[in-house]
Structure formats: structure tokens, C-alpha cells
Coordinates of C-alpha atoms in Angstrom, one line a residue:
Chain A
X1 CA 20.5 -14.2 7.5
X2 CA 17.1 -16.1 7.3
X3 CA 15.0 -14.7 4.0
X4 CA 12.0 -13.9 6.7
X5 CA 14.7 -10.9 6.9
X6 CA 16.4 -10.2 4.4
X7 CA 12.6 -9.4 2.6
X8 CA 11.9 -7.2 5.6
X9 CA 15.8 -5.3 4.6
X10 CA 14.2 -4.5 0.7
X11 CA 11.6 -3.4 2.0
X12 CA 13.1 -0.9 4.0
X13 CA 14.8 0.8 1.3
X14 CA 12.5 -0.2 -1.7
X15 CA 9.0 1.0 0.2
X16 CA 11.1 4.7 0.4
X17 CA 11.3 4.3 -3.4
X18 CA 7.8 3.3 -4.1
X19 CA 6.5 5.7 -1.6
X20 CA 8.6 8.7 -3.2
X21 CA 7.4 7.6 -6.3
X22 CA 3.7 7.9 -5.9
X23 CA 4.1 11.4 -4.5
X24 CA 5.9 12.4 -7.6
X25 CA 3.6 10.7 -9.9
X26 CA 0.3 12.6 -8.7
X27 CA 2.4 15.8 -10.0
X28 CA 2.4 14.3 -13.7
X29 CA 1.0 17.4 -16.0
X30 CA 0.7 19.4 -12.8
X31 CA 4.5 21.0 -13.0
X32 CA 5.9 24.1 -13.0
X33 CA 6.9 24.2 -16.8
X34 CA 7.1 21.3 -19.3
X35 CA 10.7 20.4 -18.8
X36 CA 10.4 19.8 -14.8
X37 CA 7.5 18.2 -15.3
X38 CA 8.7 16.0 -17.8
X39 CA 12.1 15.6 -15.1
X40 CA 9.9 14.4 -12.2
X41 CA 8.2 12.2 -13.9
X42 CA 11.6 10.7 -15.1
X43 CA 12.7 10.2 -12.1
X44 CA 9.2 8.6 -10.8
X45 CA 9.2 6.3 -13.3
X46 CA 13.3 5.5 -12.1
X47 CA 12.3 5.4 -8.4
X48 CA 9.1 3.0 -9.3
X49 CA 11.2 0.4 -11.9
X50 CA 13.9 0.2 -8.5
X51 CA 10.7 -0.9 -6.4
X52 CA 9.8 -3.6 -8.8
X53 CA 13.2 -5.0 -8.7
X54 CA 13.2 -5.6 -5.5
X55 CA 10.1 -6.3 -5.2
X56 CA 10.5 -8.8 -7.5
X57 CA 13.3 -9.8 -5.4
X58 CA 11.7 -9.9 -2.3
X59 CA 8.5 -12.5 -4.1
X60 CA 11.2 -14.7 -5.8
X61 CA 12.5 -15.4 -1.6
X62 CA 9.0 -15.5 0.4
X63 CA 8.0 -18.3 -2.5
X64 CA 4.6 -18.8 -1.7
X65 CA 3.1 -17.4 -5.5
X66 CA 3.0 -13.5 -4.1
X67 CA 3.9 -11.2 -6.8
X68 CA 6.0 -7.8 -6.4
X69 CA 2.2 -5.9 -6.7
X70 CA 0.9 -8.2 -3.6
X71 CA 4.0 -6.7 -2.1
X72 CA 3.4 -3.4 -2.7
X73 CA -0.4 -2.7 -3.1
X74 CA -1.6 -5.9 -0.1
X75 CA 0.5 -4.8 2.5
X76 CA -1.7 -3.0 6.1
X77 CA 0.0 0.6 6.3
X78 CA 2.0 -0.5 9.4
X79 CA 3.5 -3.0 6.8
X80 CA 5.2 -0.2 4.8
X81 CA 8.9 0.9 6.1
X82 CA 9.7 4.0 4.3
X83 CA 10.9 6.9 6.5
X84 CA 8.3 9.1 7.3
X85 CA 10.5 11.8 4.6
X86 CA 9.2 10.0 1.5
X87 CA 5.4 10.4 2.5
X88 CA 5.3 13.8 2.7
X89 CA 2.8 16.0 0.7
X90 CA 3.9 17.7 -2.4
X91 CA 2.3 21.3 -0.7
X92 CA 4.3 23.2 -3.4
X93 CA 7.6 22.8 -6.0
X94 CA 10.1 24.3 -3.2
X95 CA 8.9 20.9 -0.9
X96 CA 8.9 18.4 -3.2
X97 CA 12.7 19.6 -4.3
X98 CA 13.0 19.7 -0.8
X99 CA 12.2 16.3 -0.1
X100 CA 13.9 15.1 -3.5
X101 CA 17.1 16.9 -2.5
X102 CA 16.7 15.1 1.6
X103 CA 16.3 12.0 0.5
X104 CA 18.5 11.8 -2.9
X105 CA 21.6 12.8 -0.5
X106 CA 21.4 9.7 1.2
X107 CA 20.3 7.4 -1.3
X108 CA 23.2 8.0 -3.6
X109 CA 25.1 7.4 -0.4
X110 CA 23.4 4.0 0.8
X111 CA 23.7 3.0 -3.3
X112 CA 27.3 3.4 -3.4
X113 CA 28.0 0.9 -0.3
X114 CA 24.8 -1.2 -1.6
X115 CA 26.5 -2.0 -4.4
X116 CA 29.2 -4.3 -2.9
X117 CA 26.8 -6.0 -0.9
X118 CA 27.3 -10.1 -1.8
X119 CA 24.0 -10.3 -2.5
X120 CA 24.3 -10.2 -5.9
X121 CA 21.0 -9.3 -6.9
X122 CA 21.4 -6.3 -4.4
X123 CA 24.6 -5.7 -5.8
X124 CA 22.8 -5.6 -9.0
X125 CA 19.9 -3.2 -8.7
X126 CA 22.1 -1.0 -6.2
X127 CA 24.7 -0.7 -9.8
X128 CA 21.7 0.1 -11.7
X129 CA 20.0 2.2 -9.9
X130 CA 23.8 4.2 -9.1
X131 CA 23.3 6.1 -12.7
X132 CA 20.2 7.0 -12.1
X133 CA 20.1 8.2 -8.4
X134 CA 23.1 10.3 -9.2
X135 CA 20.9 11.7 -12.0
X136 CA 18.0 12.7 -9.4
X137 CA 20.8 14.5 -6.7
X138 CA 22.1 16.5 -9.4
X139 CA 18.6 18.1 -10.3
X140 CA 17.5 18.6 -7.0
X141 CA 21.0 20.1 -5.8
X142 CA 20.7 22.2 -8.6
X143 CA 17.4 23.3 -8.0
X144 CA 18.1 23.7 -4.3
X145 CA 20.5 26.1 -5.6
X146 CA 18.3 27.7 -8.4
X147 CA 15.3 28.8 -5.6
X148 CA 17.9 29.6 -2.6
X149 CA 19.5 31.5 -4.5
X150 CA 16.6 32.6 -7.5
X151 CA 14.2 35.4 -5.9
X152 CA 12.8 36.8 -2.1
X153 CA 10.1 35.1 -3.0
X154 CA 11.3 31.5 -4.0
X155 CA 14.7 31.9 -1.5
X156 CA 11.4 32.2 1.5
X157 CA 9.2 29.0 0.2
X158 CA 12.7 26.8 -0.2
X159 CA 13.3 27.9 3.2
X160 CA 9.9 26.9 5.0
X161 CA 10.4 23.7 3.3
X162 CA 14.2 22.8 4.4
X163 CA 13.1 24.1 8.1
X164 CA 10.2 21.9 8.2
X165 CA 11.1 18.4 6.6
X166 CA 14.6 18.6 8.2
X167 CA 13.7 17.1 11.3
X168 CA 12.8 14.0 9.0
X169 CA 16.6 14.1 8.2
X170 CA 17.6 12.0 11.0
X171 CA 15.5 9.4 10.5
X172 CA 17.3 8.3 7.5
X173 CA 20.0 7.0 9.5
X174 CA 18.2 4.4 12.2
X175 CA 19.5 1.4 12.6
X176 CA 16.8 -1.9 12.6
X177 CA 17.3 -4.6 13.6
X178 CA 16.9 -6.1 10.2
X179 CA 19.5 -3.1 9.2
X180 CA 21.5 -5.1 11.6
X181 CA 21.4 -8.6 10.4
X182 CA 21.7 -7.4 7.0
X183 CA 25.2 -5.5 8.3
X184 CA 26.4 -8.8 10.5
X185 CA 25.7 -10.9 7.1
X186 CA 27.8 -8.1 4.9
X187 CA 24.9 -8.2 2.3
X188 CA 23.4 -4.7 4.0
X189 CA 24.7 -1.4 4.4
X190 CA 25.8 0.2 7.8
X191 CA 23.6 3.5 7.5
X192 CA 24.6 4.9 10.7
X193 CA 27.7 5.8 8.8
X194 CA 26.9 7.5 6.0
X195 CA 26.2 10.5 8.7
X196 CA 28.8 12.5 8.3
X197 CA 28.9 12.4 4.9
X198 CA 25.5 13.2 4.4
X199 CA 25.7 16.4 6.1
X200 CA 28.0 17.7 4.9
X201 CA 26.3 17.4 1.1
X202 CA 23.7 18.6 2.5
X203 CA 25.2 21.4 4.5
X204 CA 27.6 22.5 1.7
X205 CA 24.5 22.5 -0.9
X206 CA 22.3 24.8 1.4
X207 CA 25.1 27.0 1.6
X208 CA 25.6 27.4 -1.9
X209 CA 21.5 27.8 -2.6
X210 CA 22.0 31.0 0.6
X211 CA 19.7 29.2 2.3
X212 CA 20.3 28.6 6.5
X213 CA 20.9 24.7 8.2
X214 CA 18.3 24.7 10.7
X215 CA 19.9 23.9 14.3
X216 CA 16.7 22.2 16.2
X217 CA 17.8 18.8 17.1
X218 CA 14.1 17.6 17.4
X219 CA 14.0 15.1 15.0
X220 CA 11.3 12.7 14.1
X221 CA 10.5 9.3 13.7
X222 CA 8.6 6.0 13.3
X223 CA 8.6 5.5 9.7
X224 CA 10.9 2.1 9.8
X225 CA 8.6 0.8 12.2
X226 CA 6.1 1.3 10.2
X227 CA 3.6 4.2 12.5
X228 CA 3.4 7.0 10.0
X229 CA 2.6 10.4 9.5
X230 CA -1.6 10.9 9.0
X231 CA -0.3 11.9 5.3
X232 CA 0.4 8.2 4.8
X233 CA -3.0 6.9 4.6
X234 CA -4.6 8.4 2.0
X235 CA -1.5 8.0 -0.1
X236 CA -2.3 3.9 0.5
X237 CA -6.1 4.4 -0.8
X238 CA -5.1 6.0 -4.2
X239 CA -2.2 3.6 -4.0
X240 CA -4.4 0.8 -3.5
X241 CA -7.9 1.5 -5.0
X242 CA -7.9 -1.1 -7.9
X243 CA -6.4 -4.1 -5.9
X244 CA -8.9 -3.5 -2.8
X245 CA -11.6 -2.7 -4.9
X246 CA -11.7 -5.4 -6.9
X247 CA -9.5 -8.1 -5.5
X248 CA -7.3 -11.4 -6.9
X249 CA -7.3 -10.1 -10.9
X250 CA -5.0 -9.5 -13.1
X251 CA -4.9 -6.3 -15.0
Chain B
X1 CA 14.5 36.8 -54.9
X2 CA 14.5 41.0 -53.6
X3 CA 14.2 41.8 -50.3
X4 CA 11.7 44.1 -52.0
X5 CA 9.7 41.7 -53.5
X6 CA 9.4 40.1 -49.8
X7 CA 8.4 43.2 -48.4
X8 CA 5.5 44.4 -50.6
X9 CA 2.5 41.7 -50.6
X10 CA -0.2 42.7 -52.5
X11 CA 2.1 43.5 -55.5
X12 CA 2.0 41.8 -59.0
X13 CA 5.7 40.0 -58.0
X14 CA 4.5 39.1 -54.3
X15 CA 1.7 37.5 -56.2
X16 CA 4.6 35.9 -57.8
X17 CA 6.2 34.8 -55.0
X18 CA 2.4 32.9 -53.8
X19 CA 2.7 31.0 -57.0
X20 CA 6.6 30.0 -56.3
X21 CA 5.3 29.1 -53.1
X22 CA 2.4 27.0 -54.3
X23 CA 4.6 25.2 -57.0
X24 CA 6.9 24.2 -54.4
X25 CA 4.2 22.5 -52.6
X26 CA 2.7 21.1 -55.7
X27 CA 6.3 19.6 -55.6
X28 CA 6.3 18.2 -52.7
X29 CA 8.6 20.5 -50.9
X30 CA 9.7 20.9 -47.5
X31 CA 9.2 24.7 -46.4
X32 CA 11.3 26.0 -43.6
X33 CA 11.4 28.3 -41.1
X34 CA 13.5 30.7 -42.5
X35 CA 11.5 30.6 -46.1
X36 CA 9.4 32.9 -47.5
X37 CA 5.4 32.1 -47.2
X38 CA 2.1 33.6 -47.1
X39 CA 1.1 35.2 -43.8
X40 CA -2.3 32.9 -43.9
X41 CA 0.0 29.7 -44.3
X42 CA 2.2 31.2 -41.4
X43 CA -0.9 31.3 -39.3
X44 CA -2.2 28.6 -40.3
X45 CA 0.3 26.2 -38.8
X46 CA 0.6 28.2 -35.8
X47 CA -3.2 27.6 -35.1
X48 CA -3.1 23.7 -35.6
X49 CA 0.1 23.1 -34.4
X50 CA -0.2 25.0 -31.2
X51 CA -3.9 23.0 -31.0
X52 CA -2.3 19.9 -31.0
X53 CA 0.7 20.7 -28.8
X54 CA -2.1 22.4 -26.4
X55 CA -4.2 19.2 -27.2
X56 CA -0.9 16.4 -25.7
X57 CA -0.6 18.7 -23.2
X58 CA -3.9 19.5 -21.7
X59 CA -4.7 15.2 -22.4
X60 CA -2.0 14.6 -20.0
X61 CA -4.3 15.1 -17.3
X62 CA -7.3 12.7 -18.2
X63 CA -4.8 9.7 -18.0
X64 CA -2.8 11.6 -15.1
X65 CA -6.0 11.0 -13.1
X66 CA -4.9 7.2 -12.7
X67 CA -1.8 7.5 -12.5
X68 CA -1.5 6.9 -8.8
X69 CA -4.5 4.6 -8.7
X70 CA -3.3 2.0 -11.9
X71 CA -4.1 -1.4 -10.6
X72 CA -0.2 -2.6 -10.8
X73 CA 3.4 -1.4 -11.2
X74 CA 3.4 -3.3 -14.5
X75 CA 0.4 -0.4 -15.5
X76 CA 1.6 2.1 -13.4
X77 CA 5.1 2.6 -14.8
X78 CA 3.2 2.0 -18.4
X79 CA 1.1 5.1 -18.3
X80 CA 3.2 7.4 -16.3
X81 CA 5.6 6.5 -19.0
X82 CA 2.8 7.4 -22.2
X83 CA 1.7 10.2 -20.5
X84 CA 6.1 11.9 -20.2
X85 CA 5.7 10.7 -23.6
X86 CA 2.8 13.3 -24.5
X87 CA 4.6 15.9 -22.1
X88 CA 7.4 15.4 -24.7
X89 CA 5.1 15.9 -28.2
X90 CA 3.4 19.0 -26.8
X91 CA 7.5 20.0 -26.3
X92 CA 8.5 19.0 -29.2
X93 CA 5.5 20.6 -31.2
X94 CA 5.5 24.1 -29.2
X95 CA 8.9 23.8 -30.6
X96 CA 7.6 23.5 -34.1
X97 CA 5.0 26.4 -34.0
X98 CA 7.9 28.7 -32.4
X99 CA 9.9 28.7 -35.5
X100 CA 6.7 30.1 -37.0
X101 CA 7.4 33.6 -34.9
X102 CA 5.3 32.5 -32.3
X103 CA 6.7 31.6 -27.9
X104 CA 5.7 29.1 -26.5
X105 CA 4.2 31.3 -23.5
X106 CA 2.5 33.2 -26.1
X107 CA 0.9 29.8 -26.9
X108 CA -0.4 29.4 -23.4
X109 CA -1.3 33.0 -23.0
X110 CA -3.3 31.9 -25.9
X111 CA -4.5 28.0 -24.6
X112 CA -5.3 29.6 -20.8
X113 CA -7.9 32.3 -22.0
X114 CA -9.3 30.1 -24.1
X115 CA -8.6 31.4 -27.3
X116 CA -7.4 28.4 -28.4
X117 CA -8.9 25.3 -28.8
X118 CA -7.7 21.5 -27.3
X119 CA -8.4 18.3 -28.7
X120 CA -12.3 18.2 -26.9
X121 CA -12.4 14.4 -26.4
X122 CA -9.9 15.4 -23.0
X123 CA -13.5 17.4 -21.5
X124 CA -14.8 14.1 -21.3
X125 CA -13.8 12.2 -17.6
X126 CA -12.1 9.5 -17.2
X127 CA -14.5 6.9 -14.3
X128 CA -12.7 4.0 -14.6
X129 CA -9.8 1.9 -14.9
X130 CA -10.8 1.0 -18.0
X131 CA -11.0 4.2 -19.3
X132 CA -7.0 4.7 -20.2
X133 CA -7.3 1.2 -22.4
X134 CA -9.8 3.1 -24.4
X135 CA -8.1 6.1 -24.6
X136 CA -5.4 4.3 -25.4
X137 CA -7.3 1.8 -28.3
X138 CA -9.6 4.3 -29.3
X139 CA -9.0 7.8 -28.9
X140 CA -4.8 7.3 -29.1
X141 CA -5.7 4.6 -32.7
X142 CA -8.0 8.1 -33.9
X143 CA -5.9 10.0 -33.5
X144 CA -3.0 8.3 -35.2
X145 CA -5.9 8.1 -38.6
X146 CA -4.8 12.1 -38.1
X147 CA -1.6 12.2 -37.6
X148 CA -0.1 9.7 -39.9
X149 CA -0.7 11.7 -43.3
X150 CA 1.3 15.0 -41.4
X151 CA 4.4 12.8 -41.3
X152 CA 4.2 14.2 -44.7
X153 CA 2.8 17.6 -44.4
X154 CA 4.3 20.9 -45.6
X155 CA 5.9 22.4 -43.3
X156 CA 9.1 20.9 -42.6
X157 CA 9.5 21.3 -38.3
X158 CA 5.6 19.7 -38.1
X159 CA 6.2 17.0 -40.3
X160 CA 9.4 16.2 -38.3
X161 CA 7.7 16.2 -35.4
X162 CA 4.7 14.6 -36.4
X163 CA 7.5 10.8 -36.9
X164 CA 8.1 11.1 -33.9
X165 CA 4.7 11.5 -32.2
X166 CA 3.4 9.0 -34.8
X167 CA 5.9 6.3 -33.7
X168 CA 4.9 7.1 -29.9
X169 CA 1.1 6.6 -30.5
X170 CA 1.2 4.2 -32.1
X171 CA 2.9 2.0 -29.3
X172 CA 0.3 4.0 -26.5
X173 CA -2.2 2.9 -29.2
X174 CA -1.5 -1.0 -28.6
X175 CA -0.4 -0.5 -25.1
X176 CA -4.7 0.8 -24.9
X177 CA -6.0 -2.2 -26.8
X178 CA -3.4 -4.8 -24.4
X179 CA -5.2 -3.3 -21.3
X180 CA -8.8 -3.2 -23.4
X181 CA -8.5 -7.4 -24.0
X182 CA -7.2 -8.4 -20.5
X183 CA -9.5 -6.7 -19.2
X184 CA -12.2 -8.9 -21.8
X185 CA -11.1 -11.8 -21.0
X186 CA -10.6 -10.9 -17.5
X187 CA -13.4 -11.3 -14.6
X188 CA -17.5 -10.7 -15.0
X189 CA -16.9 -7.8 -13.4
X190 CA -13.2 -6.5 -15.6
X191 CA -15.0 -7.1 -18.8
X192 CA -17.7 -4.8 -17.2
X193 CA -15.5 -2.0 -16.9
X194 CA -14.3 -2.7 -20.2
X195 CA -18.0 -2.8 -22.0
X196 CA -18.6 0.6 -20.1
X197 CA -15.7 2.3 -21.4
X198 CA -16.0 1.5 -25.0
X199 CA -19.8 2.8 -24.9
X200 CA -18.3 5.7 -23.4
X201 CA -15.3 6.8 -25.3
X202 CA -17.0 5.2 -28.8
X203 CA -18.7 7.8 -29.9
X204 CA -16.3 10.8 -28.5
X205 CA -14.1 9.2 -30.1
X206 CA -16.0 9.6 -33.7
X207 CA -16.2 13.2 -33.4
X208 CA -12.8 13.6 -32.3
X209 CA -12.2 13.2 -36.6
X210 CA -13.8 16.4 -36.9
X211 CA -16.9 18.0 -38.4
X212 CA -19.0 16.7 -41.8
X213 CA -17.6 17.6 -44.8
X214 CA -20.1 20.0 -45.3
X215 CA -19.9 21.5 -41.8
X216 CA -15.6 21.2 -42.2
X217 CA -14.5 24.9 -42.7
X218 CA -10.8 24.7 -43.0
X219 CA -10.9 21.3 -45.0
X220 CA -9.9 22.8 -48.6
X221 CA -7.2 24.7 -47.9
X222 CA -5.9 22.8 -45.7
X223 CA -5.6 19.3 -48.1
X224 CA -4.2 21.9 -50.8
X225 CA -1.2 23.0 -47.9
X226 CA -0.9 19.1 -47.0
X227 CA -1.7 20.0 -43.7
X228 CA -5.0 17.5 -44.7
X229 CA -4.7 14.5 -47.0
X230 CA -8.2 12.8 -46.5
X231 CA -10.9 14.5 -45.3
X232 CA -13.4 14.6 -42.1
X233 CA -15.1 11.7 -43.2
X234 CA -13.0 9.5 -44.7
X235 CA -10.3 9.6 -41.9
X236 CA -13.6 8.7 -39.7
X237 CA -14.7 5.7 -41.9
X238 CA -11.1 4.4 -42.1
X239 CA -11.1 4.7 -38.4
X240 CA -14.2 2.8 -38.1
X241 CA -13.4 0.1 -40.6
X242 CA -10.2 -1.0 -38.9
X243 CA -11.3 -0.4 -35.3
X244 CA -14.8 -2.9 -35.6
X245 CA -12.9 -5.8 -36.3
X246 CA -10.8 -5.1 -33.4
X247 CA -13.4 -4.8 -30.6
X248 CA -14.8 -8.4 -32.7
X249 CA -11.4 -9.8 -31.8
X250 CA -11.3 -9.8 -27.9
X251 CA -15.9 -9.6 -27.8
X252 CA -16.1 -6.4 -26.9
X253 CA -19.7 -4.4 -28.8
X254 CA -19.5 -1.1 -30.2
X255 CA -22.6 0.4 -29.0
X256 CA -24.4 1.4 -32.4
X257 CA -27.7 -0.6 -33.6
X258 CA -26.7 0.9 -37.0
X259 CA -22.8 -0.6 -37.7
X260 CA -23.5 -2.5 -40.4
X261 CA -20.8 -4.2 -42.9
X262 CA -21.9 -3.3 -46.4
X263 CA -20.7 -5.3 -49.5
X264 CA -21.4 -3.3 -51.6
X265 CA -19.3 -0.6 -50.6
X266 CA -16.5 -2.7 -48.9
X267 CA -16.7 -0.3 -46.0
X268 CA -19.2 -0.2 -41.9
X269 CA -22.4 1.3 -42.6
X270 CA -22.7 3.6 -39.1
X271 CA -25.7 5.2 -36.9
X272 CA -26.5 8.8 -36.2
X273 CA -23.4 11.7 -34.7
X274 CA -24.9 13.4 -32.2
X275 CA -23.3 17.2 -33.7
X276 CA -25.0 18.7 -30.4
X277 CA -23.2 17.2 -27.9
X278 CA -20.1 17.6 -30.1
X279 CA -20.7 22.0 -30.6
X280 CA -21.7 22.0 -26.8
X281 CA -18.0 20.1 -25.7
X282 CA -16.1 21.9 -28.7
X283 CA -18.1 25.7 -27.0
X284 CA -16.7 24.8 -23.7
X285 CA -19.7 23.1 -21.6
X286 CA -18.8 19.3 -21.9
X287 CA -18.8 18.1 -18.8
X288 CA -14.7 18.3 -18.1
X289 CA -14.2 21.9 -20.1
X290 CA -13.6 24.0 -17.1
X291 CA -11.7 21.8 -14.9
X292 CA -8.8 21.0 -17.3
X293 CA -8.7 24.2 -18.4
X294 CA -8.2 25.7 -14.6
X295 CA -6.2 22.2 -13.7
X296 CA -3.4 24.5 -16.8
X297 CA -4.1 27.3 -15.5
X298 CA -3.5 26.2 -12.0
X299 CA -0.1 24.5 -13.3
X300 CA 0.9 27.6 -14.8
X301 CA 0.2 29.8 -11.9
X302 CA 1.5 27.9 -9.2
X303 CA 5.2 27.8 -10.9
X304 CA 5.5 31.1 -11.9
X305 CA 7.2 31.9 -9.0
X306 CA 9.8 28.7 -9.4
X307 CA 10.2 29.3 -13.5
X308 CA 11.0 33.1 -12.0
X309 CA 13.9 31.7 -9.8
X310 CA 15.2 29.7 -12.3
X311 CA 15.6 33.0 -14.5
X312 CA 17.1 35.4 -11.6
X313 CA 19.3 32.6 -10.7
X314 CA 20.1 32.4 -14.1
X315 CA 21.2 35.8 -14.7
X316 CA 22.8 36.0 -11.1
X317 CA 25.1 33.2 -12.4
X318 CA 25.5 34.7 -15.5
X319 CA 26.7 38.3 -14.0
X320 CA 29.1 36.4 -12.3
X321 CA 31.2 34.6 -15.4
X322 CA 30.9 38.4 -16.5
X323 CA 32.4 39.9 -13.4
X324 CA 34.6 37.4 -13.4
X325 CA 36.1 37.9 -16.7
X326 CA 36.1 41.7 -15.9

């Protein structure tokens, strides 16, 4: 597998961590309680830490002097390969938790496979991240249950979020050209095989949370090809603000 | 001590209780939550510890303002962790305060209604990235000077919370100084950004150490209870003496034309502080007082349904357990 394809494969995983970490970090200081504020920030820190490990590796593969920051801040929107799910805005706590839950369950399944990668660095990053993401999944699943089986209001709010965000779940399992190459070279994960287990886990938690699994068969896609939702540009204008305004400086 | 003595303040015997209490403090003994304490001691501690806790929580906002726009991944992660530490400090301090017989919800209520104060410095806006450096360096620097003596204050839970807070604050201060140093050694735009931040944060940082001794209403009693070990003016002088050489080191200029080393006193002389500005901000008319408070109130209001859900869910789980047990 060519370095160029490995780099694209890394973006496919790491961009999700970056964008979700960015979304969560918007909430720092505004959480519904100090404890949840601290927990959401912890998850943002974990995700951004993972992002750094992946991007540092990608920069090393590029071997042209580019750094993790060039990758994080200086690509154009079409070059970010995150799924649509993670860029969705923090509409309210129910959306934040549902988005997290839908991503965490996938993320953990992915990492559990990625730790067997023949690529030593990817395997090492995955092993470390598994510990973090197991906690994320527990946190978000617990909160889905609390909100779903809490009050009438919380039930409705989290059900709305589940209904709205459901359409972004299918994209998680779409194989790109780089995914296929990575699977062939035994460094990547065949994510299409994770789908069944994913929906089983999701459905189990939704059921415990007394929530209804949406029946729609219509899904959205495009993030993996760099075609994002309208929210993405605004997220990037915050993210990239300093690097764009003051190019070629050290911070 | 009999219960009767404790329940009858104002009598001869309760005066003797107070004497014993004052003697314990004089001997540097720690006062613990279940110990007898004068009502004024309890109230003063609730006021000070909660004010401190509120400052941590409100203090998350000006820095939180730059997390999404931090210029590098390393800086983003460090800033996020720093703001999270402040939430942690808030948590220990609210817990310390709760040992005095008041709930966190009541304390929030006091903050949200404007009854309780928080450090005025957080009512200034953070307009550039360099403000993250200036806040760490100056604001956390001034906070440490205020707080280190509190590690040995008389009230046990507060003193213990402060040990941990101070360790983290001193890390934050170094982190802030490092941001400033990088900017000061950077491009002309970066250097200008750093100088501008120092210009804006210098005077508010001096004000942060409180009104002059002549104007300070709580100093005398607080010194007695070891809630304070040095006066505001002494602390301010210490901050200036410590900070000026640091500014020199990175080639930034303190925005005070009257600043001058005084060989006789062994301290820096400094210019007049604009106390009108200080009181304006304290009284609620600073640049961001309204925004800061409304951000806190909104977070609390918007989170109500979430907290209610967690309580309702916990109760349901408890009921289920009980049913099973029966």
C-alpha cells in the first residue's frame, strides 16, 4: 500500500476524532453540571490526543516537512474525511449524547479490530485508545438510558435526537477506496463487517432506554468523500482561524 | 463542652467556647466541619470559599472562548485541560463549602442572582490568542500569590483543597508564561499581540489583589482567622516585584511609566491604580459582567431538564432495586 493511501486511510479515522473533539470542546464551561462538563471535556481531550498520534504518523509518512498542525488546520473542507455524524452541531445535551453514543459504539468496534493491524503504529494507537473509548461508550450509553428513561421531557428530547441523527449512522460502514486497500494490506479494518454488531448494541441500549429505534431506510452520506453538511464550514472557520490569519508562525 | 453550652451562644460559657476556638486557631490547629465555630467564622468562610469557587467556574468562560480557535493542536489540548482543571477546582471548593452546611444549588443561586461575587478580572474580554498567555501568566500568577497562604488557613477542608489547587495553578502560570514567551520571540505581529495583551491585563491583574488596605473591610478579621496572611497591598507589591523581571526577560514592557526600582525599599514603585475602574467592574458594569453571568445562568437553565432526568432515572432504579428486594 502506498504511503499516500495510508495517509488517506488515517484521515478517515483521525478526522472523526478531530471534528468530534472540536465539537465537544465548544461545550467546555457550558455543561448542565460541573461533573458532565468535566466528563465531556475529558472525552474531547482523549479524542484530540488520538488525533495528534494519528496526524503525527501521517506527517511522518508524508516526509515533506508537514506537521500535525498543517494536517489539522490547513486543509480545505473537501479534504476532511470525517463522517457527517461527528460534525453535527450541539443542538442540546440530548443531541450531544446521542451523537456521542452513535459514534462511540462504532469507534470501539473499529479500534478493537484496528489493534490487530499489521501497521505497528496504528495498532499501538488503537490499543491505547480502546481504554479511553470504552469509557466514552459507557458514559454515553448510560446517559442515553438516563435521558430516555428519565422524565417525559428528557425522553422526548433524546428521542428527537435519535430520530434526527439516525440517518448519519449508515455512513460509518461505507468502505472507501482507501479502506479497501488498507484491508487488502492487512493494516485496515473491514468496517462493513462491523455493521451487524453495531446495530445490535445500539438497539439494546435504545431498548433499555425505552426509546424507539427509527425505521427509516433513508440515510445520508458524503463526509468520507469530503462533501460535508453546511455546518462544517463554520466549524472549520473557528478551527482554522489562527492558522489562516497568521500563516507560517509558531505558537 | 456540653450541648447546652453549644446551643446557648451569647452566654458566659459560649464566650469561653469562642476563646477556646480562638486559642486553637492561634496554635495553628485546623478547624474541622464538625467542630464548634462562631457563626461569623462559618459565614465568612462560606462567603470566601464560594466566591473562590464561583471565580473558578466563571473563570472558565474567558479562556473557554479560545479553545475552538487555539492555534495548534498542542495549545488546544493544553488550554482545554487547563479550563477543565478550573472546573475541577470549582468542584473541590464547592465541596469544601458544603461542609459548612450549605448546598451547591444554594451557592449557584447566590451566584446567579448576583448576591455572591466572583473575581472581577473575568469580566474583561479575551480578544486575542495572546490573552491566553496573559491570563495564565498574570491572572494565575496573582491568584497563586493570593492562594499559597491559604494552604495553611485555619479551616481544614479549605486548606486541603487549596494544596491541590495551588499545584495546578502554578503549572498554569508556567504554561501562560510559555505562551507569552513564544509570542514575544515570534514574528512582529506575535510580539505586538503579546505586548497588547500585557497592556490590557496588567492593571486589572493588580486590581485583582483587592482594594488598598485602607479600603479593605474584611482584612483584620481574616488575618486573625488565617484566611489571610498578608494584606492586599503587601500581596500586590509581591506580585509586581515578581512579575517585572519576568517581563524584562521576554522583552515586554510593563505599561506603567511610573514603574521604577527603589533601592531604599527594595521594591518596585508603581503608578496610580484606577480604582474607579475597579469599583465600576465590581459593581457589575465591566465590559463582560452581563455576558459572563448570563452564560452561567443559561448553562444552568438549559441543563435543568438533564439534571431532572438523572434524578428521575436514579429514583426509578432505586425503586426497581427495592421491589426486587421485597
